[in-house]
Amino acid sequence: MTQARTPADGGNGSGHGPAVPVFFLSDSTGISAETMGNALLLQFPHRRFDRISIPFITSEEEAARVVEQIDAAVTDQVMPLAFTTAASNEVRAVLHTSRVPMVDFFDMHLNKVEEILGDEGMRKPARLHGVGDVKRYNNRMAAIEFTIEHDDGASIRSLDRADTILLAPSRCGKTPTSMYLALQHSLHVANYPLVDEDLDDNQLPRPVRDLDVPLFGLMTTAERLSRVRGERRANSTYASLEQCRWELRQAQRLYDTHGVTVIDSSTRSVEEMSAIIVQQLRRHSLDSDADGSVRTRNTSPHRTTTTGQSGPGLRRSHGRTS
């Protein structure tokens, strides 16, 4: 059992008053507790939070030690808050002896699901972010390996096996978005940089030009792109505002010419962009199935060989899904 702490403001801005200690407790990785807990905390941008994650609480003895720790954070000035996704009834029972108010996501929702299904859940930890379903886990690892190999145009081998390909000028967010799609959605993602040659000729990069793979083009603002590039190569032509404006202008022209779906990375997080991409791919997959398409790989629900019709959310040009 280890614990991790994030900064007191937790990315919430300036805030006021003493920071509220917030504990994320789990008998597994704690990712779910953090995700759901932070989704609620974001509704209080004026408050400051000192976030502490305590995963792998696997016994009643460890749970008792955690209760001592979080109870020690109670003061006259502030009452801590705890979120838990512990699945073990024994561990949860001990955690609930704490003086700290406990938001128990597992207890709040599993009973309702059991009632609806008329069945009893396993109530075992390490099911969601552990190995769990071996086939799904292996598919996720294969997606990550593919995405790493095909980062920033490093490899063109088996590009036709990609679920999607992201295009953009350098430093527009291709790599983090690709990795998130692979890690969270088991998608085989390639990303390819748009270089001056592509932008001058208004042509898709040659390796992706004739592929029947959905394409997405990322955009941002020239000011943001210049700032990000300046952190890597300050006072360079590469980072100059003029160069960034030219590349983004040419990239938009290329996307328009070839019907590439555009996502603005300047106003969206990696998670938001990934959600948009997954939604578009699913919509396209459903439309392709309705057209009588045949799936090419069982490891992903999104990759299909299409018959030429365009789905409502994805534009197509030159016989290419984009």
mmCIF file of C-alpha atoms in Angstrom:
data_model
loop_
_atom_site.group_PDB
_atom_site.id
_atom_site.type_symbol
_atom_site.label_atom_id
_atom_site.label_comp_id
_atom_site.label_asym_id
_atom_site.label_seq_id
_atom_site.Cartn_x
_atom_site.Cartn_y
_atom_site.Cartn_z
ATOM 1 C CA MET A 1 0.000 0.000 0.000
ATOM 2 C CA THR A 2 1.507 3.300 -1.147
ATOM 3 C CA GLN A 3 0.159 6.778 -1.437
ATOM 4 C CA ALA A 4 0.558 9.660 -3.858
ATOM 5 C CA ARG A 5 -0.083 13.346 -3.285
ATOM 6 C CA THR A 6 -0.932 16.040 -5.804
ATOM 7 C CA PRO A 7 -0.447 19.812 -5.318
ATOM 8 C CA ALA A 8 -2.752 21.500 -2.837
ATOM 9 C CA ASP A 9 -4.591 23.508 -5.484
ATOM 10 C CA GLY A 10 -4.996 20.378 -7.587
ATOM 11 C CA GLY A 11 -5.172 22.507 -10.694
ATOM 12 C CA ASN A 12 -8.277 24.319 -9.455
ATOM 13 C CA GLY A 13 -6.848 27.801 -9.677
ATOM 14 C CA SER A 14 -6.187 30.243 -6.846
ATOM 15 C CA GLY A 15 -8.968 29.212 -4.444
ATOM 16 C CA HIS A 16 -9.374 30.582 -0.947
ATOM 17 C CA GLY A 17 -9.303 29.302 2.615
ATOM 18 C CA PRO A 18 -7.460 26.241 3.881
ATOM 19 C CA ALA A 19 -7.029 23.333 1.482
ATOM 20 C CA VAL A 20 -9.447 20.479 2.109
ATOM 21 C CA PRO A 21 -7.647 17.116 2.376
ATOM 22 C CA VAL A 22 -9.231 14.710 -0.100
ATOM 23 C CA PHE A 23 -8.424 11.005 0.044
ATOM 24 C CA PHE A 24 -8.967 8.559 -2.815
ATOM 25 C CA LEU A 25 -9.114 5.057 -1.352
ATOM 26 C CA SER A 26 -9.136 1.768 -3.231
ATOM 27 C CA ASP A 27 -8.270 -1.906 -2.956
ATOM 28 C CA SER A 28 -7.030 -1.694 -6.562
ATOM 29 C CA THR A 29 -5.246 1.079 -8.490
ATOM 30 C CA GLY A 30 -7.437 3.948 -7.295
ATOM 31 C CA ILE A 31 -7.873 5.278 -10.830
ATOM 32 C CA SER A 32 -11.655 5.010 -10.720
ATOM 33 C CA ALA A 33 -11.878 6.726 -7.330
ATOM 34 C CA GLU A 34 -9.703 9.590 -8.575
ATOM 35 C CA THR A 35 -11.586 9.939 -11.855
ATOM 36 C CA MET A 36 -15.054 10.023 -10.340
ATOM 37 C CA GLY A 37 -14.016 12.014 -7.286
ATOM 38 C CA ASN A 38 -12.236 14.665 -9.319
ATOM 39 C CA ALA A 39 -15.243 14.935 -11.643
ATOM 40 C CA LEU A 40 -17.240 16.053 -8.605
ATOM 41 C CA LEU A 41 -14.538 18.299 -7.167
ATOM 42 C CA LEU A 42 -14.283 20.204 -10.451
ATOM 43 C CA GLN A 43 -17.688 21.651 -9.638
ATOM 44 C CA PHE A 44 -16.025 23.670 -6.850
ATOM 45 C CA PRO A 45 -13.331 25.691 -8.672
ATOM 46 C CA HIS A 46 -13.214 28.245 -5.861
ATOM 47 C CA ARG A 47 -12.097 25.659 -3.303
ATOM 48 C CA ARG A 48 -8.572 24.307 -2.743
ATOM 49 C CA PHE A 49 -7.988 20.579 -2.333
ATOM 50 C CA ASP A 50 -5.006 18.593 -1.128
ATOM 51 C CA ARG A 51 -5.444 15.285 -2.943
ATOM 52 C CA ILE A 52 -3.940 12.062 -1.569
ATOM 53 C CA SER A 53 -4.390 8.728 -3.343
ATOM 54 C CA ILE A 54 -4.045 5.510 -1.316
ATOM 55 C CA PRO A 55 -4.421 2.435 -3.560
ATOM 56 C CA PHE A 56 -4.088 -1.311 -2.902
ATOM 57 C CA ILE A 57 -5.789 -1.410 0.510
ATOM 58 C CA THR A 58 -6.082 -5.187 0.444
ATOM 59 C CA SER A 59 -6.671 -6.206 4.073
ATOM 60 C CA GLU A 60 -8.615 -5.116 7.122
ATOM 61 C CA GLU A 61 -5.318 -4.330 8.876
ATOM 62 C CA GLU A 62 -4.261 -1.970 6.086
ATOM 63 C CA ALA A 63 -7.705 -0.390 6.099
ATOM 64 C CA ALA A 64 -7.381 0.257 9.838
ATOM 65 C CA ARG A 65 -4.047 2.025 9.282
ATOM 66 C CA VAL A 66 -5.656 4.150 6.551
ATOM 67 C CA VAL A 67 -8.457 5.119 8.931
ATOM 68 C CA GLU A 68 -5.861 6.304 11.467
ATOM 69 C CA GLN A 69 -4.136 8.348 8.766
ATOM 70 C CA ILE A 70 -7.214 10.083 7.412
ATOM 71 C CA ASP A 71 -8.681 10.684 10.881
ATOM 72 C CA ALA A 72 -5.448 12.450 11.813
ATOM 73 C CA ALA A 73 -6.186 14.990 9.060
ATOM 74 C CA VAL A 74 -9.335 16.191 10.853
ATOM 75 C CA THR A 75 -8.833 19.637 12.409
ATOM 76 C CA ASP A 76 -10.982 22.388 13.884
ATOM 77 C CA GLN A 77 -10.560 24.386 10.689
ATOM 78 C CA VAL A 78 -11.316 21.772 8.050
ATOM 79 C CA MET A 79 -13.035 18.402 7.660
ATOM 80 C CA PRO A 80 -11.391 16.089 5.099
ATOM 81 C CA LEU A 81 -13.322 14.197 2.455
ATOM 82 C CA ALA A 82 -12.777 10.650 1.212
ATOM 83 C CA PHE A 83 -13.822 8.844 -1.962
ATOM 84 C CA THR A 84 -13.616 5.072 -2.106
ATOM 85 C CA THR A 85 -14.146 2.373 -4.720
ATOM 86 C CA ALA A 86 -13.068 -0.533 -2.497
ATOM 87 C CA ALA A 87 -14.921 -3.677 -3.587
ATOM 88 C CA SER A 88 -14.166 -5.884 -0.574
ATOM 89 C CA ASN A 89 -16.973 -5.787 1.983
ATOM 90 C CA GLU A 90 -14.474 -6.333 4.802
ATOM 91 C CA VAL A 91 -12.201 -3.468 3.707
ATOM 92 C CA ARG A 92 -15.146 -1.136 3.131
ATOM 93 C CA ALA A 93 -16.577 -1.904 6.563
ATOM 94 C CA VAL A 94 -13.324 -0.826 8.227
ATOM 95 C CA LEU A 95 -13.005 2.311 6.102
ATOM 96 C CA HIS A 96 -16.506 3.366 7.118
ATOM 97 C CA THR A 97 -15.427 3.494 10.785
ATOM 98 C CA SER A 98 -13.493 6.700 9.967
ATOM 99 C CA ARG A 99 -14.628 10.076 11.270
ATOM 100 C CA VAL A 100 -14.087 11.432 7.751
ATOM 101 C CA PRO A 101 -17.212 11.601 5.539
ATOM 102 C CA MET A 102 -16.949 8.793 2.995
ATOM 103 C CA VAL A 103 -18.335 8.894 -0.555
ATOM 104 C CA ASP A 104 -18.566 5.184 -1.368
ATOM 105 C CA PHE A 105 -19.054 4.819 -5.130
ATOM 106 C CA PHE A 106 -19.111 1.029 -4.933
ATOM 107 C CA ASP A 107 -21.757 0.764 -2.252
ATOM 108 C CA MET A 108 -23.859 3.542 -3.776
ATOM 109 C CA HIS A 109 -24.203 1.869 -7.168
ATOM 110 C CA LEU A 110 -23.489 -1.872 -6.992
ATOM 111 C CA ASN A 111 -26.572 -2.640 -4.914
ATOM 112 C CA LYS A 112 -28.737 -0.874 -7.498
ATOM 113 C CA VAL A 113 -27.106 -2.778 -10.367
ATOM 114 C CA GLU A 114 -27.576 -6.063 -8.514
ATOM 115 C CA GLU A 115 -31.242 -5.211 -7.990
ATOM 116 C CA ILE A 116 -31.760 -4.400 -11.667
ATOM 117 C CA LEU A 117 -29.941 -7.515 -12.900
ATOM 118 C CA GLY A 118 -31.394 -9.802 -10.282
ATOM 119 C CA ASP A 119 -27.916 -11.163 -9.687
ATOM 120 C CA GLU A 120 -25.115 -10.762 -7.147
ATOM 121 C CA GLY A 121 -21.821 -9.122 -8.085
ATOM 122 C CA MET A 122 -18.453 -10.719 -7.339
ATOM 123 C CA ARG A 123 -17.343 -7.875 -5.057
ATOM 124 C CA LYS A 124 -13.702 -8.531 -5.852
ATOM 125 C CA PRO A 125 -10.987 -5.864 -6.315
ATOM 126 C CA ALA A 126 -8.633 -5.425 -9.273
ATOM 127 C CA ARG A 127 -11.289 -6.137 -11.910
ATOM 128 C CA LEU A 128 -11.346 -2.895 -13.936
ATOM 129 C CA HIS A 129 -7.713 -1.766 -14.166
ATOM 130 C CA GLY A 130 -6.084 -5.113 -13.450
ATOM 131 C CA VAL A 131 -5.418 -7.843 -16.008
ATOM 132 C CA GLY A 132 -9.008 -9.075 -15.588
ATOM 133 C CA ASP A 133 -10.189 -10.187 -19.028
ATOM 134 C CA VAL A 134 -6.929 -11.481 -20.523
ATOM 135 C CA LYS A 135 -8.091 -11.036 -24.119
ATOM 136 C CA ARG A 136 -9.028 -7.394 -23.551
ATOM 137 C CA TYR A 137 -5.771 -6.790 -21.706
ATOM 138 C CA ASN A 138 -3.711 -8.302 -24.537
ATOM 139 C CA ASN A 139 -5.625 -6.243 -27.090
ATOM 140 C CA ARG A 140 -4.807 -3.103 -25.114
ATOM 141 C CA MET A 141 -1.111 -3.989 -24.947
ATOM 142 C CA ALA A 142 -1.069 -4.669 -28.700
ATOM 143 C CA ALA A 143 -2.694 -1.285 -29.333
ATOM 144 C CA ILE A 144 -0.102 0.488 -27.189
ATOM 145 C CA GLU A 145 2.774 -1.266 -28.974
ATOM 146 C CA PHE A 146 1.335 -0.354 -32.388
ATOM 147 C CA THR A 147 0.799 3.268 -31.372
ATOM 148 C CA ILE A 148 4.336 3.652 -29.996
ATOM 149 C CA GLU A 149 5.801 2.153 -33.175
ATOM 150 C CA HIS A 150 3.783 4.522 -35.366
ATOM 151 C CA ASP A 151 4.325 7.716 -33.367
ATOM 152 C CA ASP A 152 5.179 10.828 -35.386
ATOM 153 C CA GLY A 153 5.666 8.882 -38.617
ATOM 154 C CA ALA A 154 8.424 6.703 -37.134
ATOM 155 C CA SER A 155 7.167 3.629 -39.015
ATOM 156 C CA ILE A 156 4.945 3.051 -42.037
ATOM 157 C CA ARG A 157 4.811 -0.714 -41.531
ATOM 158 C CA SER A 158 1.252 -2.076 -41.421
ATOM 159 C CA LEU A 159 -0.296 1.393 -41.473
ATOM 160 C CA ASP A 160 -3.370 -0.156 -43.073
ATOM 161 C CA ARG A 161 -4.016 -1.936 -39.744
ATOM 162 C CA ALA A 162 -4.553 1.369 -37.952
ATOM 163 C CA ASP A 163 -8.003 2.121 -36.554
ATOM 164 C CA THR A 164 -7.331 5.781 -37.251
ATOM 165 C CA ILE A 165 -4.484 8.122 -38.243
ATOM 166 C CA LEU A 166 -3.990 11.587 -36.743
ATOM 167 C CA LEU A 167 -2.439 14.322 -38.875
ATOM 168 C CA ALA A 168 -1.117 17.702 -37.746
ATOM 169 C CA PRO A 169 1.855 20.036 -37.833
ATOM 170 C CA SER A 170 4.442 19.370 -35.145
ATOM 171 C CA ARG A 171 3.398 19.930 -31.496
ATOM 172 C CA CYS A 172 -0.368 20.071 -32.012
ATOM 173 C CA GLY A 173 -1.087 17.177 -29.645
ATOM 174 C CA LYS A 174 -0.857 14.103 -31.880
ATOM 175 C CA THR A 175 1.233 11.922 -29.552
ATOM 176 C CA PRO A 176 -0.677 12.335 -26.245
ATOM 177 C CA THR A 177 -4.009 11.897 -28.018
ATOM 178 C CA SER A 178 -2.766 8.767 -29.797
ATOM 179 C CA MET A 179 -1.456 7.240 -26.588
ATOM 180 C CA TYR A 180 -4.665 7.991 -24.697
ATOM 181 C CA LEU A 181 -6.740 6.311 -27.419
ATOM 182 C CA ALA A 182 -4.514 3.243 -27.263
ATOM 183 C CA LEU A 183 -4.399 3.020 -23.475
ATOM 184 C CA GLN A 184 -8.023 3.803 -22.713
ATOM 185 C CA HIS A 185 -9.804 2.482 -25.801
ATOM 186 C CA SER A 186 -7.441 -0.204 -27.176
ATOM 187 C CA LEU A 187 -7.309 1.565 -30.543
ATOM 188 C CA HIS A 188 -4.413 1.062 -32.949
ATOM 189 C CA VAL A 189 -3.482 4.678 -33.711
ATOM 190 C CA ALA A 190 -0.820 6.087 -36.007
ATOM 191 C CA ASN A 191 0.042 9.753 -36.140
ATOM 192 C CA TYR A 192 1.870 11.485 -38.926
ATOM 193 C CA PRO A 193 3.415 14.964 -39.015
ATOM 194 C CA LEU A 194 2.562 17.432 -41.743
ATOM 195 C CA VAL A 195 5.867 18.813 -43.019
ATOM 196 C CA ASP A 196 6.552 21.731 -45.364
ATOM 197 C CA GLU A 197 6.510 19.467 -48.439
ATOM 198 C CA ASP A 198 2.983 18.260 -47.677
ATOM 199 C CA LEU A 199 1.793 21.754 -46.838
ATOM 200 C CA ASP A 200 3.346 23.309 -49.978
ATOM 201 C CA ASP A 201 1.813 20.679 -52.285
ATOM 202 C CA ASN A 202 -1.526 20.541 -50.445
ATOM 203 C CA GLN A 203 -1.221 16.746 -50.482
ATOM 204 C CA LEU A 204 -1.691 14.146 -47.791
ATOM 205 C CA PRO A 205 1.587 12.510 -46.721
ATOM 206 C CA ARG A 206 2.432 9.808 -49.258
ATOM 207 C CA PRO A 207 2.317 6.867 -46.769
ATOM 208 C CA VAL A 208 -1.317 7.614 -45.834
ATOM 209 C CA ARG A 209 -2.517 8.896 -49.186
ATOM 210 C CA ASP A 210 -4.116 5.694 -50.472
ATOM 211 C CA LEU A 211 -5.167 4.079 -47.205
ATOM 212 C CA ASP A 212 -8.808 3.365 -46.384
ATOM 213 C CA VAL A 213 -8.343 4.451 -42.768
ATOM 214 C CA PRO A 214 -10.260 7.245 -40.961
ATOM 215 C CA LEU A 215 -8.187 10.408 -40.731
ATOM 216 C CA PHE A 216 -8.432 13.212 -38.193
ATOM 217 C CA GLY A 217 -6.592 16.516 -38.451
ATOM 218 C CA LEU A 218 -5.621 18.423 -35.321
ATOM 219 C CA MET A 219 -5.521 22.213 -35.204
ATOM 220 C CA THR A 220 -4.607 24.797 -32.594
ATOM 221 C CA THR A 221 -3.976 28.538 -32.462
ATOM 222 C CA ALA A 222 -0.772 30.053 -33.804
ATOM 223 C CA GLU A 223 -0.094 31.728 -30.470
ATOM 224 C CA ARG A 224 -0.367 28.498 -28.524
ATOM 225 C CA LEU A 225 1.659 26.543 -31.062
ATOM 226 C CA SER A 226 4.416 29.170 -31.000
ATOM 227 C CA ARG A 227 4.524 29.077 -27.213
ATOM 228 C CA VAL A 228 4.714 25.267 -27.082
ATOM 229 C CA ARG A 229 7.407 25.112 -29.755
ATOM 230 C CA GLY A 230 9.348 27.890 -28.033
ATOM 231 C CA GLU A 231 9.720 25.681 -24.953
ATOM 232 C CA ARG A 232 11.642 23.218 -27.106
ATOM 233 C CA ARG A 233 13.475 25.559 -29.510
ATOM 234 C CA ALA A 234 13.340 29.146 -28.333
ATOM 235 C CA ASN A 235 13.966 32.009 -30.777
ATOM 236 C CA SER A 236 13.857 29.694 -33.796
ATOM 237 C CA THR A 237 12.054 29.951 -37.106
ATOM 238 C CA TYR A 238 10.301 26.713 -36.112
ATOM 239 C CA ALA A 239 8.717 28.475 -33.126
ATOM 240 C CA SER A 240 8.094 31.846 -34.744
ATOM 241 C CA LEU A 241 4.547 33.131 -34.883
ATOM 242 C CA GLU A 242 4.845 33.675 -38.630
ATOM 243 C CA GLN A 243 5.883 30.055 -39.263
ATOM 244 C CA CYS A 244 3.133 28.706 -37.013
ATOM 245 C CA ARG A 245 0.503 30.807 -38.757
ATOM 246 C CA TRP A 246 1.671 29.587 -42.168
ATOM 247 C CA GLU A 247 1.680 25.919 -41.156
ATOM 248 C CA LEU A 248 -1.772 26.080 -39.584
ATOM 249 C CA ARG A 249 -3.202 27.974 -42.546
ATOM 250 C CA GLN A 250 -1.784 25.400 -44.969
ATOM 251 C CA ALA A 251 -2.900 22.511 -42.769
ATOM 252 C CA GLN A 252 -6.485 23.814 -42.742
ATOM 253 C CA ARG A 253 -6.378 24.110 -46.533
ATOM 254 C CA LEU A 254 -5.126 20.517 -46.797
ATOM 255 C CA TYR A 255 -7.839 19.232 -44.452
ATOM 256 C CA ASP A 256 -10.519 21.057 -46.457
ATOM 257 C CA THR A 257 -9.196 19.737 -49.765
ATOM 258 C CA HIS A 258 -9.152 16.117 -48.641
ATOM 259 C CA GLY A 259 -12.213 16.117 -46.407
ATOM 260 C CA VAL A 260 -10.314 15.409 -43.190
ATOM 261 C CA THR A 261 -12.344 15.797 -40.006
ATOM 262 C CA VAL A 262 -10.781 18.604 -37.926
ATOM 263 C CA ILE A 263 -10.489 18.796 -34.129
ATOM 264 C CA ASP A 264 -9.275 21.959 -32.404
ATOM 265 C CA SER A 265 -6.786 20.966 -29.707
ATOM 266 C CA SER A 266 -6.455 24.504 -28.353
ATOM 267 C CA THR A 267 -9.812 24.385 -26.565
ATOM 268 C CA ARG A 268 -10.077 20.679 -25.717
ATOM 269 C CA SER A 269 -8.251 18.298 -23.426
ATOM 270 C CA VAL A 270 -6.767 15.029 -24.647
ATOM 271 C CA GLU A 271 -9.707 13.228 -23.037
ATOM 272 C CA GLU A 272 -12.230 15.413 -24.851
ATOM 273 C CA MET A 273 -10.526 15.003 -28.218
ATOM 274 C CA SER A 274 -10.321 11.256 -27.722
ATOM 275 C CA ALA A 275 -14.016 11.079 -26.868
ATOM 276 C CA ILE A 276 -14.876 12.929 -30.080
ATOM 277 C CA ILE A 277 -12.703 10.576 -32.142
ATOM 278 C CA VAL A 278 -14.153 7.443 -30.527
ATOM 279 C CA GLN A 279 -17.698 8.725 -31.066
ATOM 280 C CA GLN A 280 -16.991 9.421 -34.744
ATOM 281 C CA LEU A 281 -15.370 6.021 -35.258
ATOM 282 C CA ARG A 282 -18.267 4.215 -33.613
ATOM 283 C CA ARG A 283 -20.766 6.120 -35.718
ATOM 284 C CA HIS A 284 -18.822 5.304 -38.851
ATOM 285 C CA SER A 285 -18.559 1.650 -37.804
ATOM 286 C CA LEU A 286 -22.322 1.401 -37.339
ATOM 287 C CA ASP A 287 -22.934 3.020 -40.711
ATOM 288 C CA SER A 288 -20.409 0.711 -42.360
ATOM 289 C CA ASP A 289 -22.069 -2.351 -40.810
ATOM 290 C CA ALA A 290 -25.403 -1.178 -42.181
ATOM 291 C CA ASP A 291 -23.765 -0.963 -45.614
ATOM 292 C CA GLY A 292 -22.689 -4.601 -45.371
ATOM 293 C CA SER A 293 -19.058 -4.017 -44.433
ATOM 294 C CA VAL A 294 -16.810 -6.760 -43.107
ATOM 295 C CA ARG A 295 -14.734 -6.209 -39.960
ATOM 296 C CA THR A 296 -11.024 -6.661 -40.502
ATOM 297 C CA ARG A 297 -9.914 -7.241 -36.903
ATOM 298 C CA ASN A 298 -11.843 -8.532 -33.921
ATOM 299 C CA THR A 299 -9.663 -6.722 -31.382
ATOM 300 C CA SER A 300 -11.383 -3.399 -32.022
ATOM 301 C CA PRO A 301 -15.038 -2.604 -32.600
ATOM 302 C CA HIS A 302 -14.158 0.397 -34.759
ATOM 303 C CA ARG A 303 -11.924 -0.788 -37.617
ATOM 304 C CA THR A 304 -13.921 -1.741 -40.713
ATOM 305 C CA THR A 305 -13.404 -2.115 -44.444
ATOM 306 C CA THR A 306 -16.001 0.172 -46.003
ATOM 307 C CA THR A 307 -17.932 0.084 -49.226
ATOM 308 C CA GLY A 308 -17.641 3.741 -50.128
ATOM 309 C CA GLN A 309 -20.584 5.368 -48.394
ATOM 310 C CA SER A 310 -19.927 8.121 -45.908
ATOM 311 C CA GLY A 311 -21.245 8.157 -42.366
ATOM 312 C CA PRO A 312 -22.995 11.255 -40.993
ATOM 313 C CA GLY A 313 -20.040 12.285 -38.840
ATOM 314 C CA LEU A 314 -17.118 11.521 -41.142
ATOM 315 C CA ARG A 315 -16.452 13.253 -44.434
ATOM 316 C CA ARG A 316 -15.032 11.285 -47.360
ATOM 317 C CA SER A 317 -13.002 12.251 -50.388
ATOM 318 C CA HIS A 318 -11.203 10.341 -53.150
ATOM 319 C CA GLY A 319 -12.682 7.073 -51.858
ATOM 320 C CA ARG A 320 -10.977 7.514 -48.483
ATOM 321 C CA THR A 321 -12.651 7.572 -45.100
ATOM 322 C CA SER A 322 -11.557 10.748 -43.398
#
